[in-house]
C-alpha cells in the first residue's frame, strides 16, 4: 500500500489521531473519496481535484471529531459533500445521522452516497435547518464551514433542547466570535484539535441544559 494512496493517507492520519478503523470502514472511506471525485463537478462538491487530496483535506479533518460525537441522534447541518456527516456515519455506524442539505444537486449526491456506501444509519433531507421540524430532538448537531458561531446558533435555535449539543468545526477563531455568542452560562467550551495537515483546528461546543441566557463569556445579557 502506497503511503500517498487514499487508504494510506487515511490509515496514517487515523493512527496519528488514535482512531481505529475496521477494514470495512476503510473501504467505505476510500469508496467515498472516489465517489466525491466522480460527482465533484456535477454537484459543485469540493475544490479537491483527486480522491487523495480530498482525503487529506477533508476526510482526515472529519475523522478528528469522532471522539466528541456521542449521539445517538446526530444532525449534520449544511452537509454539502457529506462533511462531516458521511465520514462520521462510516466511523460511528452505531449512531444515526441526518444530513440536511438544501441544494438539490448535493442532495442527489448524498442520496447516491448513502446507497453506494450502504449507510443504513443515514437519512438525507433536502431542508434548511431553520425550517426543519423533526419529531424528536437531536443529541448532537454538527456543522463544518457553516459561518460564524452566532449564525449557527441562530439557525439552530428551534433545535436547542436540554441535552442537545451544538458542535462547530473551526479553524483559527476570530477573537470576537465566542464572546458574541448568546448561550447558557458555562455551556460553551473550545477544544483545540491536532489534525494532521492542519495548522490550527478547533471545536466550539455548546451544550444546552436549561438556565438563563448569557454571552459566550458567561455574562448576562
PDB file of N, CA and C in Angstrom, residues 34-120:
ATOM      1  N   UNK A  34     -13.602   8.337  -3.760  1.00  0.00           N
ATOM      2  CA  UNK A  34     -13.731   8.094  -5.198  1.00  0.00           C
ATOM      3  C   UNK A  34     -15.063   8.628  -5.720  1.00  0.00           C
ATOM      4  N   UNK A  35     -16.115   8.437  -4.950  1.00  0.00           N
ATOM      5  CA  UNK A  35     -17.443   8.898  -5.365  1.00  0.00           C
ATOM      6  C   UNK A  35     -17.500  10.419  -5.444  1.00  0.00           C
ATOM      7  N   UNK A  36     -16.903  11.084  -4.468  1.00  0.00           N
ATOM      8  CA  UNK A  36     -16.844  12.550  -4.496  1.00  0.00           C
ATOM      9  C   UNK A  36     -16.115  13.023  -5.748  1.00  0.00           C
ATOM     10  N   UNK A  37     -15.014  12.361  -6.084  1.00  0.00           N
ATOM     11  CA  UNK A  37     -14.247  12.751  -7.273  1.00  0.00           C
ATOM     12  C   UNK A  37     -15.081  12.642  -8.543  1.00  0.00           C
ATOM     13  N   UNK A  38     -15.950  11.631  -8.606  1.00  0.00           N
ATOM     14  CA  UNK A  38     -16.800  11.445  -9.786  1.00  0.00           C
ATOM     15  C   UNK A  38     -17.888  12.515  -9.879  1.00  0.00           C
ATOM     16  N   UNK A  39     -18.386  12.948  -8.729  1.00  0.00           N
ATOM     17  CA  UNK A  39     -19.517  13.871  -8.687  1.00  0.00           C
ATOM     18  C   UNK A  39     -19.111  15.322  -8.500  1.00  0.00           C
ATOM     19  N   UNK A  40     -17.862  15.613  -8.243  1.00  0.00           N
ATOM     20  CA  UNK A  40     -17.488  16.932  -7.723  1.00  0.00           C
ATOM     21  C   UNK A  40     -17.855  18.069  -8.659  1.00  0.00           C
ATOM     22  N   UNK A  41     -17.708  17.891  -9.958  1.00  0.00           N
ATOM     23  CA  UNK A  41     -18.060  18.959 -10.891  1.00  0.00           C
ATOM     24  C   UNK A  41     -19.576  19.060 -11.080  1.00  0.00           C
ATOM     25  N   UNK A  42     -20.238  17.930 -11.170  1.00  0.00           N
ATOM     26  CA  UNK A  42     -21.680  17.916 -11.389  1.00  0.00           C
ATOM     27  C   UNK A  42     -22.438  18.600 -10.252  1.00  0.00           C
ATOM     28  N   UNK A  43     -21.999  18.357  -9.014  1.00  0.00           N
ATOM     29  CA  UNK A  43     -22.717  18.885  -7.850  1.00  0.00           C
ATOM     30  C   UNK A  43     -21.948  19.977  -7.118  1.00  0.00           C
ATOM     31  N   UNK A  44     -20.840  20.462  -7.706  1.00  0.00           N
ATOM     32  CA  UNK A  44     -20.020  21.511  -7.076  1.00  0.00           C
ATOM     33  C   UNK A  44     -19.677  21.143  -5.637  1.00  0.00           C
ATOM     34  N   UNK A  45     -19.079  19.977  -5.472  1.00  0.00           N
ATOM     35  CA  UNK A  45     -18.873  19.431  -4.132  1.00  0.00           C
ATOM     36  C   UNK A  45     -17.644  19.967  -3.421  1.00  0.00           C
ATOM     37  N   UNK A  46     -16.522  20.088  -4.140  1.00  0.00           N
ATOM     38  CA  UNK A  46     -15.265  20.403  -3.482  1.00  0.00           C
ATOM     39  C   UNK A  46     -14.255  20.905  -4.493  1.00  0.00           C
ATOM     40  N   UNK A  47     -13.280  21.640  -4.016  1.00  0.00           N
ATOM     41  CA  UNK A  47     -12.192  22.075  -4.888  1.00  0.00           C
ATOM     42  C   UNK A  47     -11.087  21.031  -4.970  1.00  0.00           C
ATOM     43  N   UNK A  48     -11.131  20.027  -4.098  1.00  0.00           N
ATOM     44  CA  UNK A  48     -10.138  18.957  -4.137  1.00  0.00           C
ATOM     45  C   UNK A  48     -10.296  18.182  -5.442  1.00  0.00           C
ATOM     46  N   UNK A  49      -9.236  18.087  -6.222  1.00  0.00           N
ATOM     47  CA  UNK A  49      -9.347  17.554  -7.579  1.00  0.00           C
ATOM     48  C   UNK A  49      -9.125  16.053  -7.686  1.00  0.00           C
ATOM     49  N   UNK A  50      -8.633  15.424  -6.622  1.00  0.00           N
ATOM     50  CA  UNK A  50      -8.378  13.990  -6.643  1.00  0.00           C
ATOM     51  C   UNK A  50      -8.895  13.357  -5.357  1.00  0.00           C
ATOM     52  N   UNK A  51      -9.141  12.042  -5.372  1.00  0.00           N
ATOM     53  CA  UNK A  51      -9.530  11.368  -4.123  1.00  0.00           C
ATOM     54  C   UNK A  51      -8.490  11.529  -3.038  1.00  0.00           C
ATOM     55  N   UNK A  52      -7.211  11.542  -3.424  1.00  0.00           N
ATOM     56  CA  UNK A  52      -6.142  11.689  -2.437  1.00  0.00           C
ATOM     57  C   UNK A  52      -6.173  13.056  -1.759  1.00  0.00           C
ATOM     58  N   UNK A  53      -6.342  14.114  -2.555  1.00  0.00           N
ATOM     59  CA  UNK A  53      -6.383  15.452  -1.965  1.00  0.00           C
ATOM     60  C   UNK A  53      -7.645  15.641  -1.131  1.00  0.00           C
ATOM     61  N   UNK A  54      -8.741  15.017  -1.542  1.00  0.00           N
ATOM     62  CA  UNK A  54      -9.974  15.088  -0.749  1.00  0.00           C
ATOM     63  C   UNK A  54      -9.785  14.386   0.590  1.00  0.00           C
ATOM     64  N   UNK A  55      -9.144  13.227   0.565  1.00  0.00           N
ATOM     65  CA  UNK A  55      -8.896  12.502   1.813  1.00  0.00           C
ATOM     66  C   UNK A  55      -8.024  13.323   2.761  1.00  0.00           C
ATOM     67  N   UNK A  56      -6.954  13.933   2.221  1.00  0.00           N
ATOM     68  CA  UNK A  56      -6.034  14.720   3.052  1.00  0.00           C
ATOM     69  C   UNK A  56      -6.699  15.952   3.639  1.00  0.00           C
ATOM     70  N   UNK A  57      -7.485  16.643   2.812  1.00  0.00           N
ATOM     71  CA  UNK A  57      -8.043  17.930   3.229  1.00  0.00           C
ATOM     72  C   UNK A  57      -9.338  17.795   4.017  1.00  0.00           C
ATOM     73  N   UNK A  58     -10.097  16.728   3.779  1.00  0.00           N
ATOM     74  CA  UNK A  58     -11.449  16.684   4.334  1.00  0.00           C
ATOM     75  C   UNK A  58     -11.748  15.443   5.176  1.00  0.00           C
ATOM     76  N   UNK A  59     -11.450  14.262   4.672  1.00  0.00           N
ATOM     77  CA  UNK A  59     -11.773  13.060   5.447  1.00  0.00           C
ATOM     78  C   UNK A  59     -10.997  13.037   6.758  1.00  0.00           C
ATOM     79  N   UNK A  60      -9.718  13.363   6.697  1.00  0.00           N
ATOM     80  CA  UNK A  60      -8.891  13.373   7.907  1.00  0.00           C
ATOM     81  C   UNK A  60      -9.446  14.365   8.935  1.00  0.00           C
ATOM     82  N   UNK A  61      -9.806  15.540   8.493  1.00  0.00           N
ATOM     83  CA  UNK A  61     -10.347  16.563   9.382  1.00  0.00           C
ATOM     84  C   UNK A  61     -11.616  16.071  10.070  1.00  0.00           C
ATOM     85  N   UNK A  62     -12.489  15.439   9.299  1.00  0.00           N
ATOM     86  CA  UNK A  62     -13.757  14.977   9.872  1.00  0.00           C
ATOM     87  C   UNK A  62     -13.564  13.807  10.829  1.00  0.00           C
ATOM     88  N   UNK A  63     -12.606  12.940  10.543  1.00  0.00           N
ATOM     89  CA  UNK A  63     -12.321  11.851  11.474  1.00  0.00           C
ATOM     90  C   UNK A  63     -11.860  12.367  12.833  1.00  0.00           C
ATOM     91  N   UNK A  64     -11.213  13.523  12.859  1.00  0.00           N
ATOM     92  CA  UNK A  64     -10.644  14.044  14.113  1.00  0.00           C
ATOM     93  C   UNK A  64     -11.709  14.360  15.154  1.00  0.00           C
ATOM     94  N   UNK A  65     -12.955  14.551  14.730  1.00  0.00           N
ATOM     95  CA  UNK A  65     -14.003  14.904  15.697  1.00  0.00           C
ATOM     96  C   UNK A  65     -14.756  13.677  16.202  1.00  0.00           C
ATOM     97  N   UNK A  66     -14.409  12.495  15.708  1.00  0.00           N
ATOM     98  CA  UNK A  66     -15.137  11.289  16.110  1.00  0.00           C
ATOM     99  C   UNK A  66     -15.229  11.119  17.625  1.00  0.00           C
ATOM    100  N   UNK A  67     -14.165  11.346  18.395  1.00  0.00           N
ATOM    101  CA  UNK A  67     -14.268  11.137  19.844  1.00  0.00           C
ATOM    102  C   UNK A  67     -15.265  12.065  20.554  1.00  0.00           C
ATOM    103  N   UNK A  68     -15.690  13.124  19.886  1.00  0.00           N
ATOM    104  CA  UNK A  68     -16.564  14.115  20.521  1.00  0.00           C
ATOM    105  C   UNK A  68     -18.031  13.947  20.138  1.00  0.00           C
ATOM    106  N   UNK A  69     -18.340  12.925  19.348  1.00  0.00           N
ATOM    107  CA  UNK A  69     -19.712  12.664  18.921  1.00  0.00           C
ATOM    108  C   UNK A  69     -20.253  11.485  19.707  1.00  0.00           C
ATOM    109  N   UNK A  70     -21.348  11.705  20.435  1.00  0.00           N
ATOM    110  CA  UNK A  70     -21.894  10.640  21.270  1.00  0.00           C
ATOM    111  C   UNK A  70     -23.285  10.206  20.848  1.00  0.00           C
ATOM    112  N   UNK A  71     -24.028  11.091  20.146  1.00  0.00           N
ATOM    113  CA  UNK A  71     -25.356  10.709  19.660  1.00  0.00           C
ATOM    114  C   UNK A  71     -26.297  10.333  20.793  1.00  0.00           C
ATOM    115  N   UNK A  72     -27.258   9.406  20.557  1.00  0.00           N
ATOM    116  CA  UNK A  72     -27.349   8.543  19.380  1.00  0.00           C
ATOM    117  C   UNK A  72     -27.930   9.181  18.116  1.00  0.00           C
ATOM    118  N   UNK A  73     -28.527  10.372  18.247  1.00  0.00           N
ATOM    119  CA  UNK A  73     -29.092  11.045  17.068  1.00  0.00           C
ATOM    120  C   UNK A  73     -28.232  12.261  16.739  1.00  0.00           C
ATOM    121  N   UNK A  74     -27.722  12.294  15.505  1.00  0.00           N
ATOM    122  CA  UNK A  74     -26.792  13.344  15.097  1.00  0.00           C
ATOM    123  C   UNK A  74     -27.312  14.012  13.825  1.00  0.00           C
ATOM    124  N   UNK A  75     -27.288  15.351  13.812  1.00  0.00           N
ATOM    125  CA  UNK A  75     -27.673  16.116  12.635  1.00  0.00           C
ATOM    126  C   UNK A  75     -26.448  16.842  12.085  1.00  0.00           C
ATOM    127  N   UNK A  76     -26.235  16.706  10.776  1.00  0.00           N
ATOM    128  CA  UNK A  76     -25.176  17.442  10.084  1.00  0.00           C
ATOM    129  C   UNK A  76     -25.839  18.578   9.324  1.00  0.00           C
ATOM    130  N   UNK A  77     -25.538  19.803   9.726  1.00  0.00           N
ATOM    131  CA  UNK A  77     -26.188  20.990   9.168  1.00  0.00           C
ATOM    132  C   UNK A  77     -25.424  21.477   7.939  1.00  0.00           C
ATOM    133  N   UNK A  78     -26.110  21.588   6.803  1.00  0.00           N
ATOM    134  CA  UNK A  78     -25.445  22.019   5.579  1.00  0.00           C
ATOM    135  C   UNK A  78     -24.389  21.019   5.159  1.00  0.00           C
ATOM    136  N   UNK A  79     -24.784  19.766   4.994  1.00  0.00           N
ATOM    137  CA  UNK A  79     -23.840  18.664   4.820  1.00  0.00           C
ATOM    138  C   UNK A  79     -22.988  18.782   3.563  1.00  0.00           C
ATOM    139  N   UNK A  80     -23.512  19.380   2.497  1.00  0.00           N
ATOM    140  CA  UNK A  80     -22.727  19.586   1.279  1.00  0.00           C
ATOM    141  C   UNK A  80     -22.287  18.286   0.645  1.00  0.00           C
ATOM    142  N   UNK A  81     -20.994  18.022   0.683  1.00  0.00           N
ATOM    143  CA  UNK A  81     -20.439  16.783   0.130  1.00  0.00           C
ATOM    144  C   UNK A  81     -20.489  15.628   1.131  1.00  0.00           C
ATOM    145  N   UNK A  82     -21.181  15.850   2.259  1.00  0.00           N
ATOM    146  CA  UNK A  82     -21.235  14.831   3.300  1.00  0.00           C
ATOM    147  C   UNK A  82     -20.199  15.027   4.382  1.00  0.00           C
ATOM    148  N   UNK A  83     -19.822  16.290   4.596  1.00  0.00           N
ATOM    149  CA  UNK A  83     -18.786  16.638   5.564  1.00  0.00           C
ATOM    150  C   UNK A  83     -19.370  17.433   6.723  1.00  0.00           C
ATOM    151  N   UNK A  84     -19.330  16.902   7.918  1.00  0.00           N
ATOM    152  CA  UNK A  84     -18.658  15.649   8.285  1.00  0.00           C
ATOM    153  C   UNK A  84     -19.565  14.429   8.314  1.00  0.00           C
ATOM    154  N   UNK A  85     -20.851  14.574   7.943  1.00  0.00           N
ATOM    155  CA  UNK A  85     -21.848  13.530   8.176  1.00  0.00           C
ATOM    156  C   UNK A  85     -21.509  12.165   7.627  1.00  0.00           C
ATOM    157  N   UNK A  86     -21.112  12.077   6.350  1.00  0.00           N
ATOM    158  CA  UNK A  86     -20.814  10.774   5.759  1.00  0.00           C
ATOM    159  C   UNK A  86     -19.608  10.127   6.423  1.00  0.00           C
ATOM    160  N   UNK A  87     -18.579  10.912   6.681  1.00  0.00           N
ATOM    161  CA  UNK A  87     -17.372  10.382   7.314  1.00  0.00           C
ATOM    162  C   UNK A  87     -17.696   9.839   8.703  1.00  0.00           C
ATOM    163  N   UNK A  88     -18.445  10.599   9.487  1.00  0.00           N
ATOM    164  CA  UNK A  88     -18.776  10.178  10.844  1.00  0.00           C
ATOM    165  C   UNK A  88     -19.746   9.003  10.849  1.00  0.00           C
ATOM    166  N   UNK A  89     -20.651   8.954   9.875  1.00  0.00           N
ATOM    167  CA  UNK A  89     -21.580   7.825   9.796  1.00  0.00           C
ATOM    168  C   UNK A  89     -20.831   6.523   9.511  1.00  0.00           C
ATOM    169  N   UNK A  90     -19.753   6.608   8.725  1.00  0.00           N
ATOM    170  CA  UNK A  90     -18.911   5.439   8.479  1.00  0.00           C
ATOM    171  C   UNK A  90     -18.131   5.073   9.733  1.00  0.00           C
ATOM    172  N   UNK A  91     -17.575   6.081  10.389  1.00  0.00           N
ATOM    173  CA  UNK A  91     -16.734   5.846  11.565  1.00  0.00           C
ATOM    174  C   UNK A  91     -17.542   5.464  12.808  1.00  0.00           C
ATOM    175  N   UNK A  92     -18.823   5.836  12.834  1.00  0.00           N
ATOM    176  CA  UNK A  92     -19.687   5.570  14.001  1.00  0.00           C
ATOM    177  C   UNK A  92     -20.986   4.910  13.526  1.00  0.00           C
ATOM    178  N   UNK A  93     -20.907   3.673  13.061  1.00  0.00           N
ATOM    179  CA  UNK A  93     -22.085   3.031  12.456  1.00  0.00           C
ATOM    180  C   UNK A  93     -23.217   2.741  13.433  1.00  0.00           C
ATOM    181  N   UNK A  94     -22.952   2.820  14.724  1.00  0.00           N
ATOM    182  CA  UNK A  94     -23.990   2.560  15.728  1.00  0.00           C
ATOM    183  C   UNK A  94     -24.831   3.805  16.021  1.00  0.00           C
ATOM    184  N   UNK A  95     -24.466   4.945  15.456  1.00  0.00           N
ATOM    185  CA  UNK A  95     -25.238   6.172  15.650  1.00  0.00           C
ATOM    186  C   UNK A  95     -26.060   6.472  14.395  1.00  0.00           C
ATOM    187  N   UNK A  96     -27.158   7.222  14.578  1.00  0.00           N
ATOM    188  CA  UNK A  96     -27.999   7.628  13.456  1.00  0.00           C
ATOM    189  C   UNK A  96     -27.701   9.054  13.031  1.00  0.00           C
ATOM    190  N   UNK A  97     -27.565   9.277  11.726  1.00  0.00           N
ATOM    191  CA  UNK A  97     -27.199  10.589  11.196  1.00  0.00           C
ATOM    192  C   UNK A  97     -28.256  11.105  10.233  1.00  0.00           C
ATOM    193  N   UNK A  98     -28.610  12.377  10.403  1.00  0.00           N
ATOM    194  CA  UNK A  98     -29.469  13.081   9.456  1.00  0.00           C
ATOM    195  C   UNK A  98     -28.636  14.150   8.775  1.00  0.00           C
ATOM    196  N   UNK A  99     -28.547  14.079   7.445  1.00  0.00           N
ATOM    197  CA  UNK A  99     -27.779  15.050   6.684  1.00  0.00           C
ATOM    198  C   UNK A  99     -28.741  16.059   6.076  1.00  0.00           C
ATOM    199  N   UNK A 100     -28.662  17.306   6.525  1.00  0.00           N
ATOM    200  CA  UNK A 100     -29.507  18.368   5.991  1.00  0.00           C
ATOM    201  C   UNK A 100     -28.742  19.135   4.930  1.00  0.00           C
ATOM    202  N   UNK A 101     -29.337  19.259   3.755  1.00  0.00           N
ATOM    203  CA  UNK A 101     -28.693  19.979   2.656  1.00  0.00           C
ATOM    204  C   UNK A 101     -29.784  20.554   1.747  1.00  0.00           C
ATOM    205  N   UNK A 102     -29.842  21.878   1.584  1.00  0.00           N
ATOM    206  CA  UNK A 102     -30.915  22.487   0.777  1.00  0.00           C
ATOM    207  C   UNK A 102     -30.671  22.465  -0.732  1.00  0.00           C
ATOM    208  N   UNK A 103     -29.429  22.268  -1.171  1.00  0.00           N
ATOM    209  CA  UNK A 103     -29.127  22.345  -2.606  1.00  0.00           C
ATOM    210  C   UNK A 103     -29.383  20.995  -3.275  1.00  0.00           C
ATOM    211  N   UNK A 104     -30.217  21.002  -4.310  1.00  0.00           N
ATOM    212  CA  UNK A 104     -30.752  19.753  -4.865  1.00  0.00           C
ATOM    213  C   UNK A 104     -29.683  18.858  -5.465  1.00  0.00           C
ATOM    214  N   UNK A 105     -28.697  19.422  -6.159  1.00  0.00           N
ATOM    215  CA  UNK A 105     -27.648  18.587  -6.750  1.00  0.00           C
ATOM    216  C   UNK A 105     -26.854  17.868  -5.668  1.00  0.00           C
ATOM    217  N   UNK A 106     -26.617  18.550  -4.583  1.00  0.00           N
ATOM    218  CA  UNK A 106     -25.875  17.918  -3.489  1.00  0.00           C
ATOM    219  C   UNK A 106     -26.728  16.893  -2.757  1.00  0.00           C
ATOM    220  N   UNK A 107     -28.022  17.143  -2.682  1.00  0.00           N
ATOM    221  CA  UNK A 107     -28.922  16.147  -2.101  1.00  0.00           C
ATOM    222  C   UNK A 107     -28.899  14.872  -2.939  1.00  0.00           C
ATOM    223  N   UNK A 108     -28.870  15.009  -4.254  1.00  0.00           N
ATOM    224  CA  UNK A 108     -28.796  13.845  -5.132  1.00  0.00           C
ATOM    225  C   UNK A 108     -27.497  13.076  -4.886  1.00  0.00           C
ATOM    226  N   UNK A 109     -26.401  13.812  -4.736  1.00  0.00           N
ATOM    227  CA  UNK A 109     -25.133  13.145  -4.443  1.00  0.00           C
ATOM    228  C   UNK A 109     -25.200  12.407  -3.115  1.00  0.00           C
ATOM    229  N   UNK A 110     -25.670  13.070  -2.076  1.00  0.00           N
ATOM    230  CA  UNK A 110     -25.721  12.444  -0.748  1.00  0.00           C
ATOM    231  C   UNK A 110     -26.615  11.213  -0.752  1.00  0.00           C
ATOM    232  N   UNK A 111     -27.710  11.274  -1.477  1.00  0.00           N
ATOM    233  CA  UNK A 111     -28.607  10.126  -1.590  1.00  0.00           C
ATOM    234  C   UNK A 111     -27.900   8.954  -2.267  1.00  0.00           C
ATOM    235  N   UNK A 112     -27.150   9.256  -3.334  1.00  0.00           N
ATOM    236  CA  UNK A 112     -26.404   8.211  -4.019  1.00  0.00           C
ATOM    237  C   UNK A 112     -25.294   7.649  -3.135  1.00  0.00           C
ATOM    238  N   UNK A 113     -24.631   8.526  -2.389  1.00  0.00           N
ATOM    239  CA  UNK A 113     -23.587   8.070  -1.476  1.00  0.00           C
ATOM    240  C   UNK A 113     -24.167   7.140  -0.414  1.00  0.00           C
ATOM    241  N   UNK A 114     -25.323   7.476   0.103  1.00  0.00           N
ATOM    242  CA  UNK A 114     -25.976   6.630   1.101  1.00  0.00           C
ATOM    243  C   UNK A 114     -26.220   5.228   0.546  1.00  0.00           C
ATOM    244  N   UNK A 115     -26.656   5.163  -0.719  1.00  0.00           N
ATOM    245  CA  UNK A 115     -26.942   3.871  -1.353  1.00  0.00           C
ATOM    246  C   UNK A 115     -25.645   3.112  -1.651  1.00  0.00           C
ATOM    247  N   UNK A 116     -24.712   3.784  -2.324  1.00  0.00           N
ATOM    248  CA  UNK A 116     -23.483   3.109  -2.761  1.00  0.00           C
ATOM    249  C   UNK A 116     -22.624   2.644  -1.594  1.00  0.00           C
ATOM    250  N   UNK A 117     -22.596   3.436  -0.529  1.00  0.00           N
ATOM    251  CA  UNK A 117     -21.761   3.097   0.626  1.00  0.00           C
ATOM    252  C   UNK A 117     -22.498   2.243   1.654  1.00  0.00           C
ATOM    253  N   UNK A 118     -23.775   1.954   1.368  1.00  0.00           N
ATOM    254  CA  UNK A 118     -24.603   1.120   2.245  1.00  0.00           C
ATOM    255  C   UNK A 118     -24.672   1.685   3.660  1.00  0.00           C
ATOM    256  N   UNK A 119     -24.997   2.977   3.729  1.00  0.00           N
ATOM    257  CA  UNK A 119     -25.073   3.664   5.019  1.00  0.00           C
ATOM    258  C   UNK A 119     -26.511   3.614   5.535  1.00  0.00           C
ATOM    259  N   UNK A 120     -26.844   2.511   6.166  1.00  0.00           N
ATOM    260  CA  UNK A 120     -28.211   2.330   6.673  1.00  0.00           C
ATOM    261  C   UNK A 120     -28.504   3.231   7.863  1.00  0.00           C
TER     262      UNK A 120
END
